[in-house]
Structure formats: structure tokens, C-alpha cells
Short mmCIF file of C-alpha atoms and ligand atoms in Angstrom, two decimals:
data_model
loop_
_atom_site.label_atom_id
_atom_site.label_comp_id
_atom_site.label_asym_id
_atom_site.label_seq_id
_atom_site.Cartn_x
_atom_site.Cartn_y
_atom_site.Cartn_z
CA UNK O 70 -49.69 33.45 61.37
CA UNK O 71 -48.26 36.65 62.94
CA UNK O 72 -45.53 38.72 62.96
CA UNK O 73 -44.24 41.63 64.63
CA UNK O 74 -41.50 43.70 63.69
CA UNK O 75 -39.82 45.33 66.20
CA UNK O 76 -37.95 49.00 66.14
CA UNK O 77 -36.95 48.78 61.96
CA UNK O 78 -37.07 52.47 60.05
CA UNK O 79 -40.12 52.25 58.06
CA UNK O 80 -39.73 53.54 54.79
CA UNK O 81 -42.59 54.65 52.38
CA UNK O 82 -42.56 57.43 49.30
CA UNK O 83 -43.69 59.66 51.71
CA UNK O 84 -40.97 59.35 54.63
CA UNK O 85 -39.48 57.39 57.49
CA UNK O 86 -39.95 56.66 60.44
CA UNK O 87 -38.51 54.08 63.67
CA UNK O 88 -41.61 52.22 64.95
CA UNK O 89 -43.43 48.43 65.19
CA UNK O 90 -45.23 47.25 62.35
CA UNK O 91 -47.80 44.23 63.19
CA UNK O 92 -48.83 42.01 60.84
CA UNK O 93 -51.76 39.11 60.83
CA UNK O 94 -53.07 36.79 57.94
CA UNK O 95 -51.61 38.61 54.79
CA UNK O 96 -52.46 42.22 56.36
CA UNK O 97 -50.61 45.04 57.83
CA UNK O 98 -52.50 45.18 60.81
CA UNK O 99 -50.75 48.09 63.00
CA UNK O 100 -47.60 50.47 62.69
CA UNK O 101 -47.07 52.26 66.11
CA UNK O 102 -44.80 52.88 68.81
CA UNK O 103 -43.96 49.79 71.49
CA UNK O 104 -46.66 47.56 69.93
CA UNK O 105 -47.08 44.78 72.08
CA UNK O 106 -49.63 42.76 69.80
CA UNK O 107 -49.10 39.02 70.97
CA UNK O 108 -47.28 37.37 67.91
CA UNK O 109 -46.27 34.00 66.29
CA UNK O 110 -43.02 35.61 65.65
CA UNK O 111 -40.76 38.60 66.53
CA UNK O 112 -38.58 40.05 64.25
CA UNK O 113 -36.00 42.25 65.96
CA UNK O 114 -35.60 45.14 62.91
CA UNK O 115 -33.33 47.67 64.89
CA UNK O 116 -30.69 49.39 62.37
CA UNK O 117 -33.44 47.36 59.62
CA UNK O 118 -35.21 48.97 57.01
CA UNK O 119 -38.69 47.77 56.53
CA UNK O 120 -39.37 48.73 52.93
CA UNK O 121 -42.70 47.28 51.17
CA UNK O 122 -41.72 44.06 48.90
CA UNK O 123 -40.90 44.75 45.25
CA UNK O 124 -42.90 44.59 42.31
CA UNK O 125 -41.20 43.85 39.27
CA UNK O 126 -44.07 44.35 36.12
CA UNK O 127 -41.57 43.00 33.47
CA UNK O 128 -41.22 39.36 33.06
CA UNK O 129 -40.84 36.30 30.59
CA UNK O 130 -41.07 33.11 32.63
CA UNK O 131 -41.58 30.34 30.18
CA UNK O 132 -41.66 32.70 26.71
CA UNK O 133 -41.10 30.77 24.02
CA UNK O 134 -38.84 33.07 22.39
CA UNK O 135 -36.18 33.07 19.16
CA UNK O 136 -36.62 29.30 18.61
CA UNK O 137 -36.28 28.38 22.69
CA UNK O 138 -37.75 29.26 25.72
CA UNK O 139 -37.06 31.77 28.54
CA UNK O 140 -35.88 29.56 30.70
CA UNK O 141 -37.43 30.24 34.40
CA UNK O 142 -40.60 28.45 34.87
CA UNK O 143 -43.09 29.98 37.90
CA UNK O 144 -41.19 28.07 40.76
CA UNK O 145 -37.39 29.20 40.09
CA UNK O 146 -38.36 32.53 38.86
CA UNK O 147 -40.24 33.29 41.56
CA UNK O 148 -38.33 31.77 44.38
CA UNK O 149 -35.78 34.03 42.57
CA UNK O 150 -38.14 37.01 43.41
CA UNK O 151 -38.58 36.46 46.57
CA UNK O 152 -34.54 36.09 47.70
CA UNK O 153 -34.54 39.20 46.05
CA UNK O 154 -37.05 40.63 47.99
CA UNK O 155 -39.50 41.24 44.77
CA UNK O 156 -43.22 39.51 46.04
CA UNK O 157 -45.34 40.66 43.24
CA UNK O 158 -44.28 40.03 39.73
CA UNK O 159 -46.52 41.10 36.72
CA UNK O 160 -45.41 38.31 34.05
CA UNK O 161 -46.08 39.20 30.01
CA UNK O 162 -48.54 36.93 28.59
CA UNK O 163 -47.81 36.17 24.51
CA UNK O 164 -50.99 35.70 23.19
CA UNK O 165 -50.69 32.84 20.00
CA UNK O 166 -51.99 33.56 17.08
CA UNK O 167 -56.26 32.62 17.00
CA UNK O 168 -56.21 32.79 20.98
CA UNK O 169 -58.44 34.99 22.54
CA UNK O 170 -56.95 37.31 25.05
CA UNK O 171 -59.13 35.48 27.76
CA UNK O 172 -57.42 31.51 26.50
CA UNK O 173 -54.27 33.32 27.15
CA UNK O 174 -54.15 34.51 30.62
CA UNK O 175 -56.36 31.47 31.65
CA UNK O 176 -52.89 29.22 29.16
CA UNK O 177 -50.56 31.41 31.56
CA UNK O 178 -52.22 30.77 34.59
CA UNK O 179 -52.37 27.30 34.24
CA UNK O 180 -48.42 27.44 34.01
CA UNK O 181 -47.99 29.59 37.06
CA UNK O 182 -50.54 26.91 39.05
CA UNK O 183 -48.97 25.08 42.17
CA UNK O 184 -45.99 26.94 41.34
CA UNK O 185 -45.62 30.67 42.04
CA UNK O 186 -43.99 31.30 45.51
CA UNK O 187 -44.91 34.74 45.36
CA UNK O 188 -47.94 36.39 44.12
CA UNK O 189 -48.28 37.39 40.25
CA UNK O 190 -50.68 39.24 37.62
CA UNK O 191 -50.42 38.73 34.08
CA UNK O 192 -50.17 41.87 31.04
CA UNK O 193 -51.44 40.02 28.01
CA UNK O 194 -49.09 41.40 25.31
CA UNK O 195 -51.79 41.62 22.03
CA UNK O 196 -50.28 39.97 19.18
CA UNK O 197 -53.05 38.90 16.82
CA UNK O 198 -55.25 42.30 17.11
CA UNK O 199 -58.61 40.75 15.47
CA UNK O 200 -61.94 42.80 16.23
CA UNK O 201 -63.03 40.47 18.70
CA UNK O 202 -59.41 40.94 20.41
CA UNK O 203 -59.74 44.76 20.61
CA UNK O 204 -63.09 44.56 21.89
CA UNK O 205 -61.92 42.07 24.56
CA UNK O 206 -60.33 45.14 26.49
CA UNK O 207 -63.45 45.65 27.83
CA UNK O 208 -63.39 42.49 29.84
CA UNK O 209 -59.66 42.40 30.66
CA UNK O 210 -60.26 45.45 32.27
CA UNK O 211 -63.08 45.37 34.16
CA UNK O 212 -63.47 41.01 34.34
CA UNK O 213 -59.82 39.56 33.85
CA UNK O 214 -58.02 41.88 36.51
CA UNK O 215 -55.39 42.10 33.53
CA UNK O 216 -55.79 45.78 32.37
CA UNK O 217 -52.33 46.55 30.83
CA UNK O 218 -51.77 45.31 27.05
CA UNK O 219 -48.58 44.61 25.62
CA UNK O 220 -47.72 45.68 21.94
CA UNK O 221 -44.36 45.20 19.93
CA UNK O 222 -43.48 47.94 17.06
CA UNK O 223 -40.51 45.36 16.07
CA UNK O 224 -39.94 41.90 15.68
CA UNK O 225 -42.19 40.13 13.07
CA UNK O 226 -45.21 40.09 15.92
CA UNK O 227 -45.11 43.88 15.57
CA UNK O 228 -48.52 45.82 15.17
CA UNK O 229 -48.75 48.65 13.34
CA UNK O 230 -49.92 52.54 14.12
CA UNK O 231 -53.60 51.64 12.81
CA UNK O 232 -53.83 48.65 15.53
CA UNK O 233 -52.09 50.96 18.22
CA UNK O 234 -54.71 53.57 17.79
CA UNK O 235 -57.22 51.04 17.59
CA UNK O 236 -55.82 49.83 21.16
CA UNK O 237 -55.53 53.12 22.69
CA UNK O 238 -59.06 54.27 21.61
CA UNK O 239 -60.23 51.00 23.58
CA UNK O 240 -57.83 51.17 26.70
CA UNK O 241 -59.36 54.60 26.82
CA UNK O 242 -62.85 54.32 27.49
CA UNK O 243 -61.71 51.40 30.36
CA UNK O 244 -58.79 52.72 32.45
CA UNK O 245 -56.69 50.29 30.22
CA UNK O 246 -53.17 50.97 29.85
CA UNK O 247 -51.04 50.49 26.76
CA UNK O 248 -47.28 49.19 27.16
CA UNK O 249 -45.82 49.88 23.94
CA UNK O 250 -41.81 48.17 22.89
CA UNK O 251 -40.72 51.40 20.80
CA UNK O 252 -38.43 50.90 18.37
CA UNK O 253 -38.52 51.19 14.48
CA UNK O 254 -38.28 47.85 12.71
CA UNK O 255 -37.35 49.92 9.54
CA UNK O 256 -34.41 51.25 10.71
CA UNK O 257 -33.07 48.21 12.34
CA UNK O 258 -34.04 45.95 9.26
CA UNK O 259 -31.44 48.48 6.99
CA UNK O 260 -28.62 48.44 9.75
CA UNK O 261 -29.07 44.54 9.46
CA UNK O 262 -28.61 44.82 5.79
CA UNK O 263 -25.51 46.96 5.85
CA UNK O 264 -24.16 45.39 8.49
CA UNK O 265 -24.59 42.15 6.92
CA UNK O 266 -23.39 42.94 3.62
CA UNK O 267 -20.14 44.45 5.70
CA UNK O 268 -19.59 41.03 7.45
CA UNK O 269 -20.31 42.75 10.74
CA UNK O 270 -22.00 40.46 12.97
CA UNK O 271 -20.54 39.67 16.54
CA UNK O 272 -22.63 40.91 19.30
CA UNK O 273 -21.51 44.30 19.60
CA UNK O 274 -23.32 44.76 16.17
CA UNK O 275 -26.38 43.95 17.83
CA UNK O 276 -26.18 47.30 19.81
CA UNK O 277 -24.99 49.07 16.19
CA UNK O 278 -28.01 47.71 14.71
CA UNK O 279 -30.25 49.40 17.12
CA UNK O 280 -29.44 53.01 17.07
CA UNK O 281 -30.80 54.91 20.04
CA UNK O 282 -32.38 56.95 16.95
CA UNK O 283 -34.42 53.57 16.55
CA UNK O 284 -35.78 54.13 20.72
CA UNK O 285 -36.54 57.78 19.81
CA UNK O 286 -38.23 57.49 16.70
CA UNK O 287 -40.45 55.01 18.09
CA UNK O 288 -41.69 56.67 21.19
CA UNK O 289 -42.20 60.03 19.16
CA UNK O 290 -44.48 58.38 16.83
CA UNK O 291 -46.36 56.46 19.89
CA UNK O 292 -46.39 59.52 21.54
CA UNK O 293 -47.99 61.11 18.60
CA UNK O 294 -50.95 58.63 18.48
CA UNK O 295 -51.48 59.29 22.35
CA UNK O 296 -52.36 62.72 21.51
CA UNK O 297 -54.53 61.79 18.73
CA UNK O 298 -56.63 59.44 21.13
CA UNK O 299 -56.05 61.61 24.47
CA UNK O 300 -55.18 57.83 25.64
CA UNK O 301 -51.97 57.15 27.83
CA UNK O 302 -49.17 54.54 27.32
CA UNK O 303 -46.48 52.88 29.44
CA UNK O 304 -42.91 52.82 27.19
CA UNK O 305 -41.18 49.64 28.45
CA UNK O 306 -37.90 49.01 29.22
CA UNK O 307 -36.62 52.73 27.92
CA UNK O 308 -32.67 52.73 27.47
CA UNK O 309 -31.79 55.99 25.64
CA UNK O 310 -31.01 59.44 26.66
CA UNK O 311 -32.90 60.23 23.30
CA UNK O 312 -35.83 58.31 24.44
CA UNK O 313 -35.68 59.70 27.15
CA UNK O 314 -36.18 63.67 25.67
CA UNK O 315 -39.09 61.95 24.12
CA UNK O 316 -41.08 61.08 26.69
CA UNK O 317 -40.47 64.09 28.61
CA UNK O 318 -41.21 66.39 25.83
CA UNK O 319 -44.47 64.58 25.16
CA UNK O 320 -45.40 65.09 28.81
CA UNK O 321 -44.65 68.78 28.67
CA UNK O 322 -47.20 69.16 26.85
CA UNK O 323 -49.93 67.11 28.82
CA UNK O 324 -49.74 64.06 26.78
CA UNK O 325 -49.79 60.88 29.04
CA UNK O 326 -46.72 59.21 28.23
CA UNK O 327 -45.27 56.77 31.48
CA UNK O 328 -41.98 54.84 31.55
CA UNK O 329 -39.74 52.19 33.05
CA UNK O 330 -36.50 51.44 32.45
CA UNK O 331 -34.31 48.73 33.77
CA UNK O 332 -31.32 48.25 35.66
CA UNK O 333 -29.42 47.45 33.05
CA UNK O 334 -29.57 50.39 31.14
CA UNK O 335 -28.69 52.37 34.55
CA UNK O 336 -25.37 50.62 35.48
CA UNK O 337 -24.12 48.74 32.39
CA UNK O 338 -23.01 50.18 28.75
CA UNK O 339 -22.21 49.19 25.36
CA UNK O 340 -18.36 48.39 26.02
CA UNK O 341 -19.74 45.09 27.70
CA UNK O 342 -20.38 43.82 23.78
CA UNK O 343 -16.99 43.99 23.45
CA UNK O 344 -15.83 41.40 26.11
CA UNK O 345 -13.81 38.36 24.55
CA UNK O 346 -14.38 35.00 23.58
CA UNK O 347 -18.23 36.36 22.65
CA UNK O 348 -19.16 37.10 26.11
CA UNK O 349 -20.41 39.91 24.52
CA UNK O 350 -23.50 37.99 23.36
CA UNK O 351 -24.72 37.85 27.36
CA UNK O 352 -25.63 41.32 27.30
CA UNK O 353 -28.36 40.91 24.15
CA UNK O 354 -30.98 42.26 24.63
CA UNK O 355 -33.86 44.79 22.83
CA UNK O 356 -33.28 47.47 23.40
CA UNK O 357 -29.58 47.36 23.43
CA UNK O 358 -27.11 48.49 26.24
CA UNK O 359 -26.28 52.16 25.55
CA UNK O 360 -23.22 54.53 26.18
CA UNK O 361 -22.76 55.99 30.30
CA UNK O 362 -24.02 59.36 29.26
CA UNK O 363 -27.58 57.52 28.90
CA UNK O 364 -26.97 55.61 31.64
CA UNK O 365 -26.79 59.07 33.85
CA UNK O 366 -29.85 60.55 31.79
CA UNK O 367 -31.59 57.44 33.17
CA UNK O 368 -30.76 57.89 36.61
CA UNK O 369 -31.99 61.76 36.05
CA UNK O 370 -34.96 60.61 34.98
CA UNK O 371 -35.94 58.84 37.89
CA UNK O 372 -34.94 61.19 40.26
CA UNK O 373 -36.67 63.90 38.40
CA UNK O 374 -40.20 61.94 37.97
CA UNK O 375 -39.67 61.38 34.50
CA UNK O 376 -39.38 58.25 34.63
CA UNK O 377 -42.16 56.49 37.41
CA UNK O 378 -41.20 52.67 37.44
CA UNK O 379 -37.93 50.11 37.85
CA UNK O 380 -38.47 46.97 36.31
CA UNK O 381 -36.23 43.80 34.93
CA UNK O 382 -37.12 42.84 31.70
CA UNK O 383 -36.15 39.37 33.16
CA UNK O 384 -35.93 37.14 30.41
CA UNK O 385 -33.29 34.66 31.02
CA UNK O 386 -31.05 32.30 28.15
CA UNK O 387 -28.21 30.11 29.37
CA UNK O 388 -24.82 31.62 28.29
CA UNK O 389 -23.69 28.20 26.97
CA UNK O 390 -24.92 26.40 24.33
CA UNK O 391 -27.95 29.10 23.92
CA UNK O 392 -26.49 32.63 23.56
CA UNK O 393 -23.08 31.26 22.11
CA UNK O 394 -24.27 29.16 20.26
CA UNK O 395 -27.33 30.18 18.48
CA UNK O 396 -25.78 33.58 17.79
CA UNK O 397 -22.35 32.10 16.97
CA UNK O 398 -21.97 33.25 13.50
CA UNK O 399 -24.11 36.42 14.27
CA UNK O 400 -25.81 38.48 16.45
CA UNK O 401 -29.35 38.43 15.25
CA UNK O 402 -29.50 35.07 16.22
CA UNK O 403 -28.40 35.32 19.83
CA UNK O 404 -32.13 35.29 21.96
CA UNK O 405 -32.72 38.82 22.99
CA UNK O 406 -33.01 39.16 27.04
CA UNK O 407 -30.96 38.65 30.41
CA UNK O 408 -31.61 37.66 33.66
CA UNK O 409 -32.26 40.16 36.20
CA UNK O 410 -35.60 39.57 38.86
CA UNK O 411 -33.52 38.60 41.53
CA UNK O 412 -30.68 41.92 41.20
CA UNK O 413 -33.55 44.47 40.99
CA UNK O 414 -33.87 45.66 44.69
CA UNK O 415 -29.61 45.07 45.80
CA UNK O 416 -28.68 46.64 42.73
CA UNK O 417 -31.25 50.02 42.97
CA UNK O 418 -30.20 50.46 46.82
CA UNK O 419 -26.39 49.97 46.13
CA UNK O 420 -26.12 51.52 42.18
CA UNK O 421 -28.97 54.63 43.55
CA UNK O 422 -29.18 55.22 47.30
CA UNK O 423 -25.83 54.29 48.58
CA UNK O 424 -24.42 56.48 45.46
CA UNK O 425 -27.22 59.43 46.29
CA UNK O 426 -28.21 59.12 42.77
CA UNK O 427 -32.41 58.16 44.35
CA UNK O 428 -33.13 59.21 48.18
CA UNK O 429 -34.98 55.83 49.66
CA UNK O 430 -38.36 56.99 49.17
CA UNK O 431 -37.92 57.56 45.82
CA UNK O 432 -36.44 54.27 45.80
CA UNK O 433 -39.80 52.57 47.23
CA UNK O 434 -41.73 54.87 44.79
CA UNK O 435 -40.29 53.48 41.93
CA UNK O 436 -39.68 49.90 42.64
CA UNK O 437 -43.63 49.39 44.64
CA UNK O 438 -45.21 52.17 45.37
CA UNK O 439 -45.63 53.97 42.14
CA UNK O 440 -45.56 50.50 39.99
CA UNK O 441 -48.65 49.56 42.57
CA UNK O 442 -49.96 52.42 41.29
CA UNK O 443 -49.31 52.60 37.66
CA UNK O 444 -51.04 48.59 37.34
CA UNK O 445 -53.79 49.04 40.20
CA UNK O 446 -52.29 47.17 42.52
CA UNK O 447 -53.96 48.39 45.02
CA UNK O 448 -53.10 45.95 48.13
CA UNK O 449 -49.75 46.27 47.32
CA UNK O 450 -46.81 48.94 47.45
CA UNK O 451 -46.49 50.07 50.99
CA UNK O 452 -45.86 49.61 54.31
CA UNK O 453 -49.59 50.76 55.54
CA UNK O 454 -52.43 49.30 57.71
CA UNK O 455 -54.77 47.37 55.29
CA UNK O 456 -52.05 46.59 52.59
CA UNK O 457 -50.58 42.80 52.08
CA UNK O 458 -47.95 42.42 54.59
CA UNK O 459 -45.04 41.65 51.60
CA UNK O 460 -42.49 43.46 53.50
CA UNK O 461 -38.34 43.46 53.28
CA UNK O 462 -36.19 43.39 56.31
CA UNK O 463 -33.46 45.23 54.76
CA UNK O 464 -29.97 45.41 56.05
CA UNK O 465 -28.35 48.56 54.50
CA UNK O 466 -24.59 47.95 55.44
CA UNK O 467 -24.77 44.02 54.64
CA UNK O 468 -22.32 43.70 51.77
CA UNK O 469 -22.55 41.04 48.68
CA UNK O 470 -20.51 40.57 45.24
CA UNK O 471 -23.27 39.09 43.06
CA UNK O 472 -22.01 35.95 41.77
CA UNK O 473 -24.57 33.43 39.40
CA UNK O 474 -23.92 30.51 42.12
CA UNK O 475 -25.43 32.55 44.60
CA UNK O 476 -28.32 33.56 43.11
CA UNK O 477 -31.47 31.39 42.58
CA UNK O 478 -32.57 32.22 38.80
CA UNK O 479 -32.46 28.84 36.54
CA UNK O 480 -29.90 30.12 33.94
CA UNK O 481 -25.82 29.91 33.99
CA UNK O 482 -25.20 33.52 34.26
CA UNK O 483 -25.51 37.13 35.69
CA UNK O 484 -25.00 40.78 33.58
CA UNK O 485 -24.04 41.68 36.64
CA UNK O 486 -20.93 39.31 37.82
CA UNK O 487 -18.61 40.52 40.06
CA UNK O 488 -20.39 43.57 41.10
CA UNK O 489 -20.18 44.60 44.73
CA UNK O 490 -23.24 45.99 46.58
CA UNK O 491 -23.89 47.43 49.74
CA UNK O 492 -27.52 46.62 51.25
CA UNK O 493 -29.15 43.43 50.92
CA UNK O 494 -32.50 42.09 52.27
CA UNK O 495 -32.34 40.13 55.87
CA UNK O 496 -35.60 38.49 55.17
CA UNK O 497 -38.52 38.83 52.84
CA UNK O 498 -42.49 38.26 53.82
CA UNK O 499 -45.44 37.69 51.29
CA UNK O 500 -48.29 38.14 52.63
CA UNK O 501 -46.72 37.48 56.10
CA UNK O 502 -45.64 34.53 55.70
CA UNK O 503 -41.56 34.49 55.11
CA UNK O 504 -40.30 33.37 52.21
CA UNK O 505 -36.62 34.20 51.99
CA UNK O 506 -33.66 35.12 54.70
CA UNK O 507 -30.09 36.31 54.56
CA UNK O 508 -27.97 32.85 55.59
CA UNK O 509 -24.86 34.88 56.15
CA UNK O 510 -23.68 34.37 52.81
CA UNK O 511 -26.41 34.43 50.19
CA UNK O 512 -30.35 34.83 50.67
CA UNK O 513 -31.84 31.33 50.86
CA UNK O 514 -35.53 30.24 49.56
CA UNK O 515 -37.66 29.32 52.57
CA UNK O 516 -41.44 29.58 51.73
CA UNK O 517 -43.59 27.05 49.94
CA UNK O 518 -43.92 26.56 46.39
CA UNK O 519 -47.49 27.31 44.88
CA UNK O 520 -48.45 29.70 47.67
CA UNK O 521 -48.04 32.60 45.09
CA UNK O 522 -51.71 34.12 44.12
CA UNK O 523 -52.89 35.46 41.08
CA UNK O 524 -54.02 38.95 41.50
CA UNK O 525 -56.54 40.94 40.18
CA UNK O 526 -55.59 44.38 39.15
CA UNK O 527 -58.19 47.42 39.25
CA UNK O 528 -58.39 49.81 36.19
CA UNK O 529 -55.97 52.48 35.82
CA UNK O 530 -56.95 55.59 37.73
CA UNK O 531 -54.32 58.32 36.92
CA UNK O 532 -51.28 58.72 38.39
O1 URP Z 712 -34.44 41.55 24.69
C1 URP Z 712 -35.49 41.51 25.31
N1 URP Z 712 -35.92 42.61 25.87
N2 URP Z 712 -36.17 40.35 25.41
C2 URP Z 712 -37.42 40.15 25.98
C3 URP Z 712 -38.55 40.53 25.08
C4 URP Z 712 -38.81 42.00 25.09
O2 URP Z 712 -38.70 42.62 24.05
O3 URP Z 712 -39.14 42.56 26.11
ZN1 ZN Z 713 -39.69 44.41 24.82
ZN1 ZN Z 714 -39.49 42.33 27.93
#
């Protein structure tokens, strides 16, 4: 199979530019001017952008979570990737207690098998830190492909500082790389108490309950333990302004401390708790939503470097009967998480470039380039001769208002109803094959189920 693209504006972190890009097999094989390479098919891109697929590194497909699951499986969460133009998605990996980090990814895998319709990699997320576990970073990194690790400081799966060192010492000596959840259980466990004892507990008390002192706390002490080890970690889904100052102060001062956030904490705040008939309980999720004035910090953060990667923290629960209902009589009930792999690329193009918060390169930096960089993903994240040819066709005028029935994610709702965005993909390649195209109304799935590879990631390098 063969494509050529014809005349699109080629977009990488480094610049653009108007020219052909040719791709055979699942390579970038040329970018020039008037490329004439015979092809299976020609893609007329003028007035396109061709911007390297996606990557989204934070997923739950099929977490058994809160007493239910997370409730896209490999095939509709990532046929939801790909209409979204995401083609790599790094999925977290729970590892049960008495597993070994190695019956994990191979439990995960088996999941994802005849499924994914877009190629994945897995972070196993350490959650029974034995010896034999710890010393198992070895392999992940340089055997499994797998060499990010996952640790909670809340929820009763936490680990604590002694396990985190433990971890960083190891992820040290092989180019592993720590993602750390930071936020203090402590200080959530009292606001539960005095909230409960107040008879506070509809969903906006879930954001009450997590202060963003809780965020900043949590990433000072991590921070503090990277500069014990000289190690380097990855904060996850950061939400707070407070955070925020964290992580930046910690890499004034040389200590390697990365972050993501997610959409959500760029474009939605804490009023959406609020909404009637507890609606509120859609927008659950750990961290919580915060107040605008984060949200802007947020955006800052990218612009300014502080922050190197976009993710989604996708992690979907049916509105009905799950987030009503479990939470109904209060919030600490309601599964934590939203859907959000599919919005990732429509709603940082719309929400950052069309509102010159991000320029576009900075845009592909932080949603493939840099995120191919920060896992060591190293055929992935650009449009360049050699990489995979996973490449979006992007229309930048084409206007949408996301709306749940037009979006391809197994769950009955969207954080983001209603919102109107400018720029949407016209079609999406994987390894140049297509896999999803603009019908004129909504993007529609057209690649084949189970296609989707599991990829093994290189050791982190620096970045
Ligand atoms: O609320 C969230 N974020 N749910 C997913 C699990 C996690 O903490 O990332
Ligand atoms: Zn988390
Ligand atoms: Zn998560």
C-alpha cells in the first residue's frame, strides 16, 4: 500500500512547509517538491495540514476501577483514537496484587489482541512493589519495551516515599521513567471527614475535597525524592496553578521533573460540579477540575515549556446508572475519570491554536513529537523520512460542535458537549494504511480491527 499526499502544509516542532509527502508500507518514504512516486492512492492535501498522528500516553481501557470497569475495551477505544486522529496510545497497565510486572503487560496484551485498530504500548503502573518487582525494572526497560512505571500517592493502592525512592533509584540506572499521581491522601482523607460530618457530599465536594494544596504538596515532596536520587519523574495529569509553581521551581534548579496535563484542566473549571440534577458527577475525576485562573496557568505552561506533553486521562463511566448512581448519595463514590481520547487533537487546535494560546508546532510538540520523545517512541512523532507514516489530513477551517452521538467512545457522554471547534481531521493514516475520514458530518471508523501493534519503547534518553 501507498500513498501520496499531494501539496498539504507539513507541520513538525520545527516548522512548516507546502510540499508532497510519500508514503510506502508503514514508512514515510519521501517529503519533496512535485513528487511523482507512482501510488496506490492520492490524497489531494491543498489548504490540508499534514500533522504527525497523535499520541495520547494516558489511558484506562478495560480498568477495573471503583467497583466497575472503564468501560472502552481495545476496539472502541481505539477506533475512538483513530477518528480522532490519535494512532499511538500508551494504555496504563494495573498490575494485581502477586503479579509480576512481566504477567501484567503480557494480561494487558492479551486484552488488546485482535483488537487494537491503532498501535499501543503499555506503562505498567507498580502497585504491589515486592523486591522482585523493583528489580524487574531492569527488564521492562531494556526486555519489555515498557520503560515508564506508574505509581499512585492516593487511593488505597498508594505507595509510599520509601517505595518511590526505591523506584527512582532503579528507573535510574535504566533510562526508566517514573509517572508519579501526586496528591496527598492525608489531606484528602480529613476533607472527607469534615465534609462528611457536615453532610456535604454532592459532586462539587469532590473538587472541595481535593484542594489544589493536595496537587502541590504532592509534587513538592516527589520532587524532593528526585533530588535525593538525581532520578527524573513524569507528574501525570497536573491540574493546578500551584502544581504547576512546583514543577517549575523544581526544574529551576536542575531537578528533572516532566509533566502532562489534560484537556480538561485547560478548558473546563470547577463551576461544571455545580450543574443540576447531579450532572455535576460527569466531571469526577482525580485530580479535580480547578478554577479558570489554573486553567490559563496551564495553557502558560505549555507554551512556556513547562509543561512537555497533552494527554487524556481517558477513563470513561456511563453517566447513567454508573456516575449517578453509584455516587448518588455522595461523591466519593462516583468512579473517578471521563472520557476524552477521541477530543484530544479538535479540542488542542480549536481551545490553543485557533485562540493563539500554542503556535502549531508547539501544538505537534506536545501532542507527538515531544510525547515520542518523553516514552522512546522513536518511530513515531513526526512527519519525517524513516518514521511510521501515522499522519492527519487536517482541515483547519472544518467546523464541529462535539456532541456524544457523534463520537465513537463506548460511554453515554462527553465533558465536552456542546462545544464548538474549528479544525478537525479530514482523514487519519496508521502506518499508511487509513483508518478514519471526515464523512461531512462526523469522522467515521474505516480501518480494520486488530491491525493495531504493540510497540516497543526504547529507554529514556533525556529530553
Ligand atoms: O480520575 C481519574 N483520573 N481516573 C483515572 C485513574 C487515574 O487516577 O488516573
Ligand atoms: Zn491518576
Ligand atoms: Zn489516569
Amino acid at each position: 500500500m501507498s500513498v501520496l499526499f499531494k501539496g498539504g502544509t507539513i507541520v513538525n516542532t520545527t516548522g512548516r512547509c507546502v510540499a508532497d509527502v510519500y508514503a510506502a508500507g508503514d514508512k514515510i518514504k519521501a517529503i519533496g517538491i512535485d513528487l511523482d512516486n507512482p501510488a496506490d492512492e492520492v490524497v489531494d492535501a491543498q489548504g490540508m495540514y499534514i500533522l504527525p498522528g497523535a499520541i495520547d500516553p494516558h489511558t484506562h481501557i478495560s480498568m477495573p476501577f471503583m467497583g466497575t470497569f472503564a468501560q472502552d475495551d481495545y476496539e472502541t477505544g481505539t477506533i475512538a483514537a483513530a477518528c480522532g486522529g490519535v494512532t499511538t496510545v500508551v494504555d496504563f497497565d494495573l498490575q494485581q496484587k502477586g503479579e509480576t510486572l512481566l504477567e501484567a503487560l503480557e494480561r494487558k496484551k492479551a486484552l488488546a489482541q485482535g483488537k487494537a485498530a491503532v498501535d499501543y504500548s503499555l506503562h505498567p503502573a507498580v502497585m504491589d512493589p515486592r523486591p522482585e518487582v523493583i528489580a524487574e525494572v531492569k527488564q521492562a526497560c531494556q526486555e519489555y519495551g515498557t520503560p515508564s512505571f506508574k505509581i499512585f500517592m492516593v487511593y488505597d493502592f498508594r505507595v509510599d516515599d520509601a517505595t518511590m525512592i526505591k523506584l527512582l533509584e532503579e528507573t535510574k540506572k535504566y533510562g526508566g521513567l517514573v509517572q508519579v499521581h501526586a496528591e496527598n491522601f492525608y489531606i484528602i482523607q480529613h476533607m472527607n471527614e469534615v465534609l462528611a460530618k457536615e453532610g456535604r457530599l454532592s459532586p462539587y465536594y469532590h473538587a472541595v475535597s481535593r484542594p489544589n494544596i493536595a496537587e502541590e504538596e504532592a509534587i513538592a515532596r516527589a520532587a524532593k525524592m528526585v533530588e535525593l536520587t538525581g532520578s527524573r519523574i513524569y507528574i501525570v495529569h497536573l491540574s493546578s496553578k500551584e502544581g504547576l509553581r512546583k514543577v517549575k521551581e523544581a526544574r529551576e534548579h536542575g531537578v528533572d521533573v516532566y509533566a502532562e496535563t489534560c484537556p480538561q484542566y485547560l478548558v473546563l473549571d470547577e463551576e461544571r460540579y455545580n450543574e443540576p440534577n447531579w450532572n455535576g458527577a460527569k466531571y469526577v475525576m482525580s485530580p479535580p477540575l480547578r478554577t479558570r485562573e489554573s486553567n490559563a496557568a496551564l495553557w502558560q505552561g505549555l507554551k512556556s515549556g513547562a509543561l512537555q506533553v497533552v494527554a487524556t486521562d481517558h477513563c470513561p463511566f456511563d453517566f447513567n446508572g454508573k456516575k449517578d448512581m453509584f455516587g448518588k448519595d455522595d461523591y466519593k463514590k462516583i468512579p473517578n475519570g471521563a472520557p476524552g481520547i477521541e477530543t484530544l487533537l479538535i479540542l488542542l487546535h480549536s481551545e490553543g491554536v485557533v485562540k493563539g494560546r500554542l503556535t502549531l508546532e508547539r501544538m505537534v510538540d506536545v501532542l507527538s513529537t515531544g510525547t515520542a520523545r518523553m516514552f522512546g517512541l522513536k518511530d513515531k512523532g513526526a512527519v519525517a523520512v524513516g518514521k511510521d507514516a501515522d499522519i492527519v489530513v487536517f482541515d483547519p477551517n472544518q467546523k464541529f460542535t462535539i456532541t456524544q452521538s457523534k463520537l465513537h467512545m463506548n460511554v453515554d457522554y462527553t465533558p465536552f458537549e456542546g462545544m464548538a471547534v474549528t479544525g478537525m481531521p479530514r482523514a487519519v493514516y496508521s502506518r499508511g494504511e487509513r483508518v478514519a475520514q471526515w464523512n461531512g458530518e462526523q469522522m467515521e471508523f474505516v480501518g480494520a480491527v486488530g491491525r493495531g501493534r504493540f510497540i516497543k519503547r526504547e529507554p529514556f534518553e533525556g529530553f
